[in-house]
C-alpha positions as semicolon CSV with decimal commas, in nm:
position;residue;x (nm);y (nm);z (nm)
1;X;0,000;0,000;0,000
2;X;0,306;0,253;0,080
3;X;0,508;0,161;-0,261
4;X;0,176;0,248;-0,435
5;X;0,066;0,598;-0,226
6;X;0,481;0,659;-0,306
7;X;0,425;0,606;-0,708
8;X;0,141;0,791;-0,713
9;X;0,279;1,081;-0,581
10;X;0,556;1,058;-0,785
11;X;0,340;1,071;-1,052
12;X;0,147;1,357;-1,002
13;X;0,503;1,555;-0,925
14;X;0,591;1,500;-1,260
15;X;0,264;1,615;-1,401
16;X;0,248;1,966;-1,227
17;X;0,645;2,020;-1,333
18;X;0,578;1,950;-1,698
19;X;0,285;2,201;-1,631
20;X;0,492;2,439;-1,540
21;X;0,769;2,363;-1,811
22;X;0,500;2,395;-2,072
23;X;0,337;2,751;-1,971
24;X;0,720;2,880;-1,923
25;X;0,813;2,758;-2,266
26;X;0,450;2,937;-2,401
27;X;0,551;3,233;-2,225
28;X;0,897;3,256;-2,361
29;X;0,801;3,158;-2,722
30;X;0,617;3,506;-2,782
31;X;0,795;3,734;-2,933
32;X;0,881;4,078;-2,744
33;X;0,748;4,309;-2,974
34;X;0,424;4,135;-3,021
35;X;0,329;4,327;-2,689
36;X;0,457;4,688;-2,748
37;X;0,358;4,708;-3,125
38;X;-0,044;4,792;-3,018
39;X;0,109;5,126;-2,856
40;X;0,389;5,190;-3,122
41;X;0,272;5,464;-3,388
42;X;0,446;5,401;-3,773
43;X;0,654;5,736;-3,833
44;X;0,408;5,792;-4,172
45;X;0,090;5,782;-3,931
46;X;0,327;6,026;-3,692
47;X;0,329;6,263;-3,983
48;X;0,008;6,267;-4,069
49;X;-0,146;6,320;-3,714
50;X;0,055;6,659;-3,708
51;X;-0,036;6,791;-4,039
52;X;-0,375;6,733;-3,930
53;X;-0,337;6,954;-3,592
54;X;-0,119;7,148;-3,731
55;X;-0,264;7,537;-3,600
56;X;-0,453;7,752;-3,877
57;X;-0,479;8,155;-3,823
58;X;-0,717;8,411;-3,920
59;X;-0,574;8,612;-4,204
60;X;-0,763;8,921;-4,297
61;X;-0,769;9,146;-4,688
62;X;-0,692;9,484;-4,651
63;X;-0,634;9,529;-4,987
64;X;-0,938;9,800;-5,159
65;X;-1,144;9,757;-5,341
66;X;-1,089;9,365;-5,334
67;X;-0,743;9,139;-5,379
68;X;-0,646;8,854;-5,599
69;X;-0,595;8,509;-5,419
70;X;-0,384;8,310;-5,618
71;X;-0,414;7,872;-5,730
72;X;-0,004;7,756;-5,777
73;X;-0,001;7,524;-6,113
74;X;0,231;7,231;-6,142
75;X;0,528;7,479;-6,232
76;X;0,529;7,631;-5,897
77;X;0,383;7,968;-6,105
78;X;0,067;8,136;-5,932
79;X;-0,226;8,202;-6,176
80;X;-0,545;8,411;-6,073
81;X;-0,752;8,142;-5,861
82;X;-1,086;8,348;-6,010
83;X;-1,128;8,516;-5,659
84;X;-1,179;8,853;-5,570
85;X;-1,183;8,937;-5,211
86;X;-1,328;9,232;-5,044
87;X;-1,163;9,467;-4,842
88;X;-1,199;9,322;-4,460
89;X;-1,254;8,963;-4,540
90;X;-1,139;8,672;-4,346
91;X;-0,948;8,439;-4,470
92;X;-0,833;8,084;-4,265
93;X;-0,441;8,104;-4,281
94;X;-0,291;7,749;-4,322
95;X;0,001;7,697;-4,086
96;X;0,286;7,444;-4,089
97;X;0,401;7,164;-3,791
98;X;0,554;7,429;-3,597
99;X;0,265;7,643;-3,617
100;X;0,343;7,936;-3,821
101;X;0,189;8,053;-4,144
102;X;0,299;7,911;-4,446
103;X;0,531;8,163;-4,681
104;X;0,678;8,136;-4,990
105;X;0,833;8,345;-5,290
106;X;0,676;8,236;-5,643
107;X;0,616;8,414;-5,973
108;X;0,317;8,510;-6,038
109;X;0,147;8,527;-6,375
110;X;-0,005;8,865;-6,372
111;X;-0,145;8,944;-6,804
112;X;0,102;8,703;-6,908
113;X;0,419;8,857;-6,718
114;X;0,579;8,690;-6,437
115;X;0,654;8,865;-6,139
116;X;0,825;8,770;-5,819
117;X;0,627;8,802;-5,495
118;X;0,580;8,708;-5,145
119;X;0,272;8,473;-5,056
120;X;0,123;8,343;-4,756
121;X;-0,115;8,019;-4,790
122;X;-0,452;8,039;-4,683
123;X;-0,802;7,828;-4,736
124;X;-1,081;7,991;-4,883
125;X;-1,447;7,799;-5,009
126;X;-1,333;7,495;-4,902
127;X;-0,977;7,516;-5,092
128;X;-0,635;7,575;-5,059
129;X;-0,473;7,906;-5,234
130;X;-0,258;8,198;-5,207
131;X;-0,251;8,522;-5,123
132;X;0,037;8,826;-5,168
133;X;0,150;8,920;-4,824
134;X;0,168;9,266;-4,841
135;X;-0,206;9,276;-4,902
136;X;-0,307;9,065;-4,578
137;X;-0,275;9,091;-4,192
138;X;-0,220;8,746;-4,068
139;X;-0,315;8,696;-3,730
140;X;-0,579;8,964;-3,691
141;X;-0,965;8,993;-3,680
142;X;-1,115;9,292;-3,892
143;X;-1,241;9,605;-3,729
144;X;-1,405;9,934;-3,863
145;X;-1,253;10,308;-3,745
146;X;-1,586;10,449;-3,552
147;X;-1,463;10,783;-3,443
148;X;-1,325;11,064;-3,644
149;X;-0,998;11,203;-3,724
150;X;-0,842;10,819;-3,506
151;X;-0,478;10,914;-3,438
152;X;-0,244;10,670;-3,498
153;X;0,003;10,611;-3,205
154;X;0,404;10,462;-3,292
155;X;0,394;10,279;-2,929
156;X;0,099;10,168;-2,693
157;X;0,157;10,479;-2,488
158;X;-0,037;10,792;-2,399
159;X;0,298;10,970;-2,604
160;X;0,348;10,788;-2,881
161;X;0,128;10,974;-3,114
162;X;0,254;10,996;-3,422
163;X;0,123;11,202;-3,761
164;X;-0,123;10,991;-3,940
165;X;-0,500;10,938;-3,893
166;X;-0,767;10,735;-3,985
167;X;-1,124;10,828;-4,095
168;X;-1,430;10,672;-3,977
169;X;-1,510;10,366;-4,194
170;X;-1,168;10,273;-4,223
171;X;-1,125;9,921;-4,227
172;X;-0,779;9,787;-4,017
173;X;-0,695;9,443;-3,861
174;X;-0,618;9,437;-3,509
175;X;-0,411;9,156;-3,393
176;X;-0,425;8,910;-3,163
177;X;-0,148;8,973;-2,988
178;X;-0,219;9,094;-2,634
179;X;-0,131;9,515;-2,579
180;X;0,014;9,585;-2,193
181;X;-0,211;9,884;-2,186
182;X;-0,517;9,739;-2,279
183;X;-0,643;10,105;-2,387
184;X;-0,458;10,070;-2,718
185;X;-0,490;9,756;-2,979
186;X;-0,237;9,692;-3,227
187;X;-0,322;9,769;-3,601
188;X;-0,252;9,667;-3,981
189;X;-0,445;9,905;-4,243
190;X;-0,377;9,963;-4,621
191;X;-0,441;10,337;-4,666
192;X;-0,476;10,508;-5,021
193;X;-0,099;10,632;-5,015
194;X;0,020;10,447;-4,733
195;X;0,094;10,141;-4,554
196;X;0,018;10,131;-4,191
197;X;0,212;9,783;-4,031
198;X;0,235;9,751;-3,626
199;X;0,123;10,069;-3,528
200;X;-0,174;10,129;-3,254
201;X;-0,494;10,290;-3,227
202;X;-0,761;10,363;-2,923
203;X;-0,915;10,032;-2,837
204;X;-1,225;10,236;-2,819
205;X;-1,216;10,398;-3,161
206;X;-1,281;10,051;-3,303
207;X;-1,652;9,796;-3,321
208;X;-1,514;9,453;-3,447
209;X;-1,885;9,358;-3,509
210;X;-1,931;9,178;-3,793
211;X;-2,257;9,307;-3,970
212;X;-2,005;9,680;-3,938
213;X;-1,711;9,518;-4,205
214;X;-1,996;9,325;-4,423
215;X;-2,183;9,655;-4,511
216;X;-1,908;9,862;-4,575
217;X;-1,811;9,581;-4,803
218;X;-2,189;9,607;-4,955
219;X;-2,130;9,991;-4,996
220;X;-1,757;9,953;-5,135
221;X;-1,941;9,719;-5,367
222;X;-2,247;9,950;-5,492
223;X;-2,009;10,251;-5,544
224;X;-1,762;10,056;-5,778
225;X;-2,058;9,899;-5,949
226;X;-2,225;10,092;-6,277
227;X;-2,535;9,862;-6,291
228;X;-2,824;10,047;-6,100
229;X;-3,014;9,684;-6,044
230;X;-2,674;9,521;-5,909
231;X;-2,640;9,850;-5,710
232;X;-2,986;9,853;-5,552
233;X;-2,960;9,505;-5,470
234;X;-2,635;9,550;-5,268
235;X;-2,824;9,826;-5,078
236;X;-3,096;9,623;-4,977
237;X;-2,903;9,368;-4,866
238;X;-2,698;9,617;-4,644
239;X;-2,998;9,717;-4,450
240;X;-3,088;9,384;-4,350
241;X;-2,782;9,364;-4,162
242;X;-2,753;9,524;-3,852
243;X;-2,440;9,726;-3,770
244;X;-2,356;9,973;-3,514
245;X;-2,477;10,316;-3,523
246;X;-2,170;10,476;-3,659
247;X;-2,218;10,248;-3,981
248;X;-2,556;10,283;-3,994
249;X;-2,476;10,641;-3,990
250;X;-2,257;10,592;-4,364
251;X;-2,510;10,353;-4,501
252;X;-2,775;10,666;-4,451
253;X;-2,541;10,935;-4,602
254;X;-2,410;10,685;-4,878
255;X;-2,824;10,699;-4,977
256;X;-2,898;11,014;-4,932
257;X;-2,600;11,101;-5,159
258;X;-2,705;10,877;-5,388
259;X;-3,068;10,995;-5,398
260;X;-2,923;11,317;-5,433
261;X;-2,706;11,254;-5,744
262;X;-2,975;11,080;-5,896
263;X;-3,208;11,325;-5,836
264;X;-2,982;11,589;-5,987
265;X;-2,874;11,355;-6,302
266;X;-3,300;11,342;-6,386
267;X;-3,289;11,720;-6,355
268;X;-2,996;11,723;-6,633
269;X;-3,110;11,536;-6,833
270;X;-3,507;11,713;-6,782
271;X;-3,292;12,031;-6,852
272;X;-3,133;11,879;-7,111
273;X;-3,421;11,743;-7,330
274;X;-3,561;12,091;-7,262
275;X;-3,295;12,232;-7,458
276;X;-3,262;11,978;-7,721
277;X;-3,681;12,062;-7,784
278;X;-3,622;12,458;-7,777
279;X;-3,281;12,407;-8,016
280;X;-3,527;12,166;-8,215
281;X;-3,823;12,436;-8,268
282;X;-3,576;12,703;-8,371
283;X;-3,464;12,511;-8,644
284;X;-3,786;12,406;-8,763
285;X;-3,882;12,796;-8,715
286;X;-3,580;12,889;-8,925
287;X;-3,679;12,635;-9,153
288;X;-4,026;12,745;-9,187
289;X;-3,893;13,145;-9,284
290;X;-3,638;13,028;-9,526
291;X;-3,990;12,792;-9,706
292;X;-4,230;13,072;-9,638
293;X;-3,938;13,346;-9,806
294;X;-3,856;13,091;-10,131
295;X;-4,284;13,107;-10,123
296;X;-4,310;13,445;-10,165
297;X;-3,988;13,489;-10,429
């Protein structure tokens, strides 16, 4: 009875080693990197992650009436990408991995003559152009100049006036970049004969709202357009908007002086059939002697 309690624990010693012998052997047999490759990201999948969080900006047109944005063709030349943008518009900057703006110099093809510029990329109606640089403000929101005769300041200081200012309607980008004194916000604007880049204006000379920079658009629009029904129809879209007082104000007086030049161009041309009917009845008068005189001879 011993010798068999004695083989049969024998026995079952050798099963639970070869047990363990087997699971160790399983456990060995699997290959190291079959465990870290679920957290290990391929370098191409890397690459694309980042360009798709790569940061975009707001890039704003200063350029007036409108400016050119720009397609690039397989050459690397930039041809006219069939946009016009108004003054004010805002445009989604496209930046690079490290988060700035993409630049680049290219020709341009501008009535069949290429010309070196600077560009900055940008995404507009759902694609990808380009725009000249010296036309834009990148990193800025659009505002409109509410107060008149807006001094322009050099530095963010109560002394750093400097000689130029801005009328009311004047449309500037203000950056995002944060101002100490928070009295003052820093400006880009394209004036008629001058460039204005980094200077500062009264924060409270400004309205950023948005209805403000769409209906001076609508009025830069009417004024550079020669058809009346085009024109009208930019009006009326204007006053459904709803802007701040002080454009209100200039979409009244742009009326009024429009109703007033029409009103005097019908009084020309009133005056003017007038004289074409009295110049008309003298020469059928002089007509009517000269018949009446051959009569009579």
């Amino acid at each position: 009875m011993k010798r068999i309690c004695l083989i049969i624990c024998v026995l079952l010693s050798l099963t639970s080693c070869g047990k363990k012998k087997s699971a160790t052997a399983i456990e060995d047999s699997i290959p190291e990197h079959d465990f870290i490759s679920e957290v290990v990201i391929p370098a191409a999948a890397q690459a694309a992650k980042a360009k798709v969080t790569a940061q975009s900006v707001s890039v704003v047109m200063l350029w007036e009436p409108n400016g050119a944005l720009w397609a690039e063709d397989e050459n690397g030349i930039m041809q006219w990408g069939k946009y016009d943008i108004p003054t004010g518009q805002e445009l989604e900057g496209i930046c690079d991995e490290s988060g700035e703006i993409e630049r680049k110099k290219a020709k341009r093809n501008s009535m069949g003559k290429l010309e070196e510029r600077e560009f900055v990329h940008v995404r507009y109606d759902g694609k990808e152009l380009w725009v000249q640089e010296g036309m834009v403000a990148v990193n800025a929101k659009p505002a409109v100049v509410c107060a008149e005769n807006t001094l322009v300041y050099n530095t963010p200081t109560i002394t750093g006036m400097g000689s130029k200012v801005l009328a009311v309607g004047t449309v500037v980008a203000v950056s995002n970049e944060e101002v100490q004194d928070k009295n003052f916000v820093k400006i880009d604007a394209l004036l008629a004969s001058d460039y204005i880049r980094g200077r500062y204006i009264k924060a409270d000379k400004i309205v950023t709202n948005g209805d403000d920079v769409q209906v001076l658009q609508l009025i830069t629009l009417a004024k550079n357009s020669k058809n009346e029904t085009v024109r009208n129809e930019l009006l009326v879209n204007a006053k459904a908007l709803k802007p701040s007082d002080t454009v209100a104000k200039m979409l009244a007086d742009y009326e009024a002086e429009l109703a007033a030049k029409e009103e005097s161009e019908a009084v020309e041309a009133i005056n003017e059939a007038e004289v074409q009917v009295e110049e008309s009845n003298e020469a059928e008068s002089e007509e009517s002697e000269i018949s009446e005189e051959q009569s009579a001879e």
